[in-house]
CSV table of C-alpha atoms in Angstrom, one decimal:
chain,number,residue,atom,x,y,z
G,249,UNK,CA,-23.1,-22.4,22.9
G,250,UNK,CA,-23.2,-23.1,19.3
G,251,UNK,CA,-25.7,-19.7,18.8
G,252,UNK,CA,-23.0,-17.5,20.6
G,253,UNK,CA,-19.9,-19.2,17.8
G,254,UNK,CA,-22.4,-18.4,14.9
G,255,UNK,CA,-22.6,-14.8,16.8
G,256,UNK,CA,-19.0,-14.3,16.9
G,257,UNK,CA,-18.3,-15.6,13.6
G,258,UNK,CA,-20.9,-13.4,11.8
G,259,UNK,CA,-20.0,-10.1,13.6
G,260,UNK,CA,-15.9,-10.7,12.8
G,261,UNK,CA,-17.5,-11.6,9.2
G,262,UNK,CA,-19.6,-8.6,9.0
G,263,UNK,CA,-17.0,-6.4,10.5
G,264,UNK,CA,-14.5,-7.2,7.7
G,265,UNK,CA,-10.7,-6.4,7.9
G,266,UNK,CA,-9.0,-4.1,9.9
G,267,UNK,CA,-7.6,-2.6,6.9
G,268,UNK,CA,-11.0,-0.9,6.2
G,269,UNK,CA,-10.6,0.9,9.2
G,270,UNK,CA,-8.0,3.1,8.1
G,271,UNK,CA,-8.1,6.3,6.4
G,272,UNK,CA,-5.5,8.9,5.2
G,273,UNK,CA,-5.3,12.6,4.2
G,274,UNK,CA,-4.3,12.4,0.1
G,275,UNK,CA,-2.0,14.4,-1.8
G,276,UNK,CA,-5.3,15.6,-3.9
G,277,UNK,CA,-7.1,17.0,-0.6
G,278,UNK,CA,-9.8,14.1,-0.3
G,279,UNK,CA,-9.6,11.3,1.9
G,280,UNK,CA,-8.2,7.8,1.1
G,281,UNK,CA,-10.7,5.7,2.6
G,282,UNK,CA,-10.0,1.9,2.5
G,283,UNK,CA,-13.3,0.7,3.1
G,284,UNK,CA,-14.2,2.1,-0.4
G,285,UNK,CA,-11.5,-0.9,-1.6
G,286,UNK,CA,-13.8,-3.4,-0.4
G,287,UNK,CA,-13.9,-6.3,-3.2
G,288,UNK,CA,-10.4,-4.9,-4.8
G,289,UNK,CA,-6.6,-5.7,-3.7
G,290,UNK,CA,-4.6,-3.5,-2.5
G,291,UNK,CA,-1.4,-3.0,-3.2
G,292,UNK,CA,0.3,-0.6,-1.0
G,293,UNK,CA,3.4,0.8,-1.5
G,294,UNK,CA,6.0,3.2,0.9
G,295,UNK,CA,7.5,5.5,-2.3
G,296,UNK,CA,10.2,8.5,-2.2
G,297,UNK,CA,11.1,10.5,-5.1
G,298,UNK,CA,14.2,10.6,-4.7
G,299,UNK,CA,15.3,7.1,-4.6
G,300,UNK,CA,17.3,5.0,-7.1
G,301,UNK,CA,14.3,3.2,-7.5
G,302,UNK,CA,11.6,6.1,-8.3
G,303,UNK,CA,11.3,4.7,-11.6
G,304,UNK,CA,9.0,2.2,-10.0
G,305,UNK,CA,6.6,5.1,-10.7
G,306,UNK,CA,6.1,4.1,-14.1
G,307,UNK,CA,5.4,0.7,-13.8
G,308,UNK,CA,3.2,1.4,-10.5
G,309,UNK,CA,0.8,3.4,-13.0
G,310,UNK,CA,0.8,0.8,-15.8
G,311,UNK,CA,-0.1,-1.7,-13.3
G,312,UNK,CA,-3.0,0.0,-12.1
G,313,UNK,CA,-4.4,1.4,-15.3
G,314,UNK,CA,-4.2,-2.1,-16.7
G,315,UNK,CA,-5.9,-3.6,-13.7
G,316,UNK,CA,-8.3,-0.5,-12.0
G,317,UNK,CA,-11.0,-2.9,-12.2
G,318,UNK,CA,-9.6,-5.3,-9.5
G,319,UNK,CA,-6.7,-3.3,-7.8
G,320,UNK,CA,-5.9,-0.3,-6.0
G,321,UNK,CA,-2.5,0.8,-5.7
G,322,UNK,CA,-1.9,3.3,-2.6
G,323,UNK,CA,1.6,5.3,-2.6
G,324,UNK,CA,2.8,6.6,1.0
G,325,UNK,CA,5.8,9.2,0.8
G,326,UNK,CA,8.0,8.5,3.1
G,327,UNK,CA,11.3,10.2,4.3
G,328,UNK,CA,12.6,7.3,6.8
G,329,UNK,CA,15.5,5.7,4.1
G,330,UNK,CA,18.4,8.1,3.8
G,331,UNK,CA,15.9,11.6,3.4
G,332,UNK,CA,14.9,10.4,0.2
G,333,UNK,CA,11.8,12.4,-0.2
G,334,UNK,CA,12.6,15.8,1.4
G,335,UNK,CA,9.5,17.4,-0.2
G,336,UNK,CA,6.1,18.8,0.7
G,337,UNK,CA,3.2,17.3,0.1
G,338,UNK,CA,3.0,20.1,-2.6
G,339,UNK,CA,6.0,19.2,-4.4
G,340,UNK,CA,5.5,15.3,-4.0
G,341,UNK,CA,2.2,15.9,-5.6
G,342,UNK,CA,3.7,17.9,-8.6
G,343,UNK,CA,6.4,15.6,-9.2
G,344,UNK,CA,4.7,12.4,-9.4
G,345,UNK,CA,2.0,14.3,-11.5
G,346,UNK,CA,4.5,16.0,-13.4
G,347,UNK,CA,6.9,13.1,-13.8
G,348,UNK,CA,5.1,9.7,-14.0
G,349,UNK,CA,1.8,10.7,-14.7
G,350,UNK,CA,0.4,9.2,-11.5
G,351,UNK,CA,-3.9,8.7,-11.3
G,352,UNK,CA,-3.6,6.5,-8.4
G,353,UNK,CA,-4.1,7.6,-5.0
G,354,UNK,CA,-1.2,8.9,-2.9
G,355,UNK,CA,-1.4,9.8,0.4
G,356,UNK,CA,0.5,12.7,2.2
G,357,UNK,CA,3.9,12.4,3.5
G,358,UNK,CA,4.2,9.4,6.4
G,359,UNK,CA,6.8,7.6,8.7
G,360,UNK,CA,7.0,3.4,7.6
G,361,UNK,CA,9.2,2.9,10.5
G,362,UNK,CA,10.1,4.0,13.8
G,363,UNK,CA,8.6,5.2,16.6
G,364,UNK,CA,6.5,7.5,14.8
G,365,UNK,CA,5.5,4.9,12.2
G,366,UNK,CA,1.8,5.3,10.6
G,367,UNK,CA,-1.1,3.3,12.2
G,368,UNK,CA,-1.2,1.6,9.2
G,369,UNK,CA,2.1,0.9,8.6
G,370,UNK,CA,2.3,-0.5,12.5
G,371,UNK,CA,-1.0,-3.1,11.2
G,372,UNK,CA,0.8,-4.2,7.4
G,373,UNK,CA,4.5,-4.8,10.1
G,374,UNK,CA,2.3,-6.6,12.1
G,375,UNK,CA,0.1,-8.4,10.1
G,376,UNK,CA,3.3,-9.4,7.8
G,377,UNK,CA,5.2,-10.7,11.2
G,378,UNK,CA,1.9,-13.0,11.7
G,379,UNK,CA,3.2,-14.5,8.1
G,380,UNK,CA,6.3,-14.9,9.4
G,381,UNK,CA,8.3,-11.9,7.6
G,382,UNK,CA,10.0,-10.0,9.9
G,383,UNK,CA,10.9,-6.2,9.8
G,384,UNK,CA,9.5,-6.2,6.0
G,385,UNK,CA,10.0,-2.5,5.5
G,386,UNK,CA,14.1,-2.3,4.2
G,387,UNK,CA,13.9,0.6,2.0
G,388,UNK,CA,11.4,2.6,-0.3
G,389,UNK,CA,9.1,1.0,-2.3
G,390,UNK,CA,8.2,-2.2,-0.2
G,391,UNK,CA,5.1,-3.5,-1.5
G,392,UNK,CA,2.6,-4.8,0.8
G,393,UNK,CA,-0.3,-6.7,-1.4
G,394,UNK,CA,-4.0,-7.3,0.5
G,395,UNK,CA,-6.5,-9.4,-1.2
G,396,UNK,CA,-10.2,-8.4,-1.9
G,397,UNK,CA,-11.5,-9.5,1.6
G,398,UNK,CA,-8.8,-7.4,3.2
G,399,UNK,CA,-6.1,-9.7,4.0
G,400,UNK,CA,-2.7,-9.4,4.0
G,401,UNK,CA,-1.4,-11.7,1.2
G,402,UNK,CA,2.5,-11.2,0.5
G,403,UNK,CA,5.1,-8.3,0.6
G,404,UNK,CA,7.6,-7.9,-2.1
G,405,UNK,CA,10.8,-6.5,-1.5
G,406,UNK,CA,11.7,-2.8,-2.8
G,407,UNK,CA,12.9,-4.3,-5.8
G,408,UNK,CA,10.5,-6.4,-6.9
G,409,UNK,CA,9.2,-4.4,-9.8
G,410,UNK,CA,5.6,-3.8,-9.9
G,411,UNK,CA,4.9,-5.4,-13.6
G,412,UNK,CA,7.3,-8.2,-12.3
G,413,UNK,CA,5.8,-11.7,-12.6
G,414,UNK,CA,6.1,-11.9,-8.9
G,415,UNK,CA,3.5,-9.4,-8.6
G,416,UNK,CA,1.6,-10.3,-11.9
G,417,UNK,CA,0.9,-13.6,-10.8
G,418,UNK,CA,-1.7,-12.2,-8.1
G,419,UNK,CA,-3.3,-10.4,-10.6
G,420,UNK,CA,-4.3,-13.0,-13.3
């Protein structure tokens, strides 16, 4: 008995998080693929570019040009919050380039909610209701934070800025 607990332990150990699992076609033409994160948070984040709070942009760039070596910041247009990003995958590209400068990966256009949410949109909604917060996705630019081993640490709310002390915190 105690051979087949070690077993089980050491394959769901082995196996690592779901969030490995998932990839996702990128605004750049390459894949986003998770299990390249491994050892590195991850902070992922539903954006629009036409949002009051695009500017979030900027400070979603700062925070992962100051902290690349532990963090990986993953943007996921999304036109679900009053057609706030309207664009192609083209023109989201070009703006966030154009705009804010963005280096970090951003995957193509997605739905965060509904019945046609992303897989993993459907495992962060899960995996935050297992924390106890419900329905986290309110509006563009909810941040859902994963730790180096792949779990689901916090979500901040759309306004939490990313160079917030909230977030910062998580980071030191």
């Amino acid at each position: 008995m105690k051979t087949l607990l070690l077993t089980f332990l050491l394959s769901v150990t082995l196996a690592g998080s779901p969030i490995y699992d998932f990839k996702a076609p990128g605004l750049d033409g390459k894949t986003i693929d998770f299990s390249a994160f491994k050892g590195k948070k991850i902070l992922i984040v539903n954006t629009a570019s036409k949002c009051g709070l695009t500017p979030q942009y900027d400070e979603l760039e700062k925070l992962y040009e100051e902290h690349k070596d532990k963090l990986v910041i993953v943007g996921f247009p999304a036109n679900n919050f009053a057609q706030q990003e309207p664009g192609t995958n083209q023109e989201i590209a070009e703006f966030c380039k154009k705009n804010y400068g963005v280096t970090f990966p951003v995957a193509e256009k997605v739905s965060v909610k509904g019945e046609d949410i992303a897989p993993i949109f459907k495992y962060l909604v899960d995996e935050a209701a297992k924390k106890g917060i419900k329905d986290p996705i309110t509006w563009n630019f909810t941040k859902f934070l994963v730790d180096e081993k792949g779990e689901l640490v916090t979500v901040f709310s759309p306004k939490t800025k990313p160079l917030s002390e909230e977030v910062l915190k998580y980071l030191n």
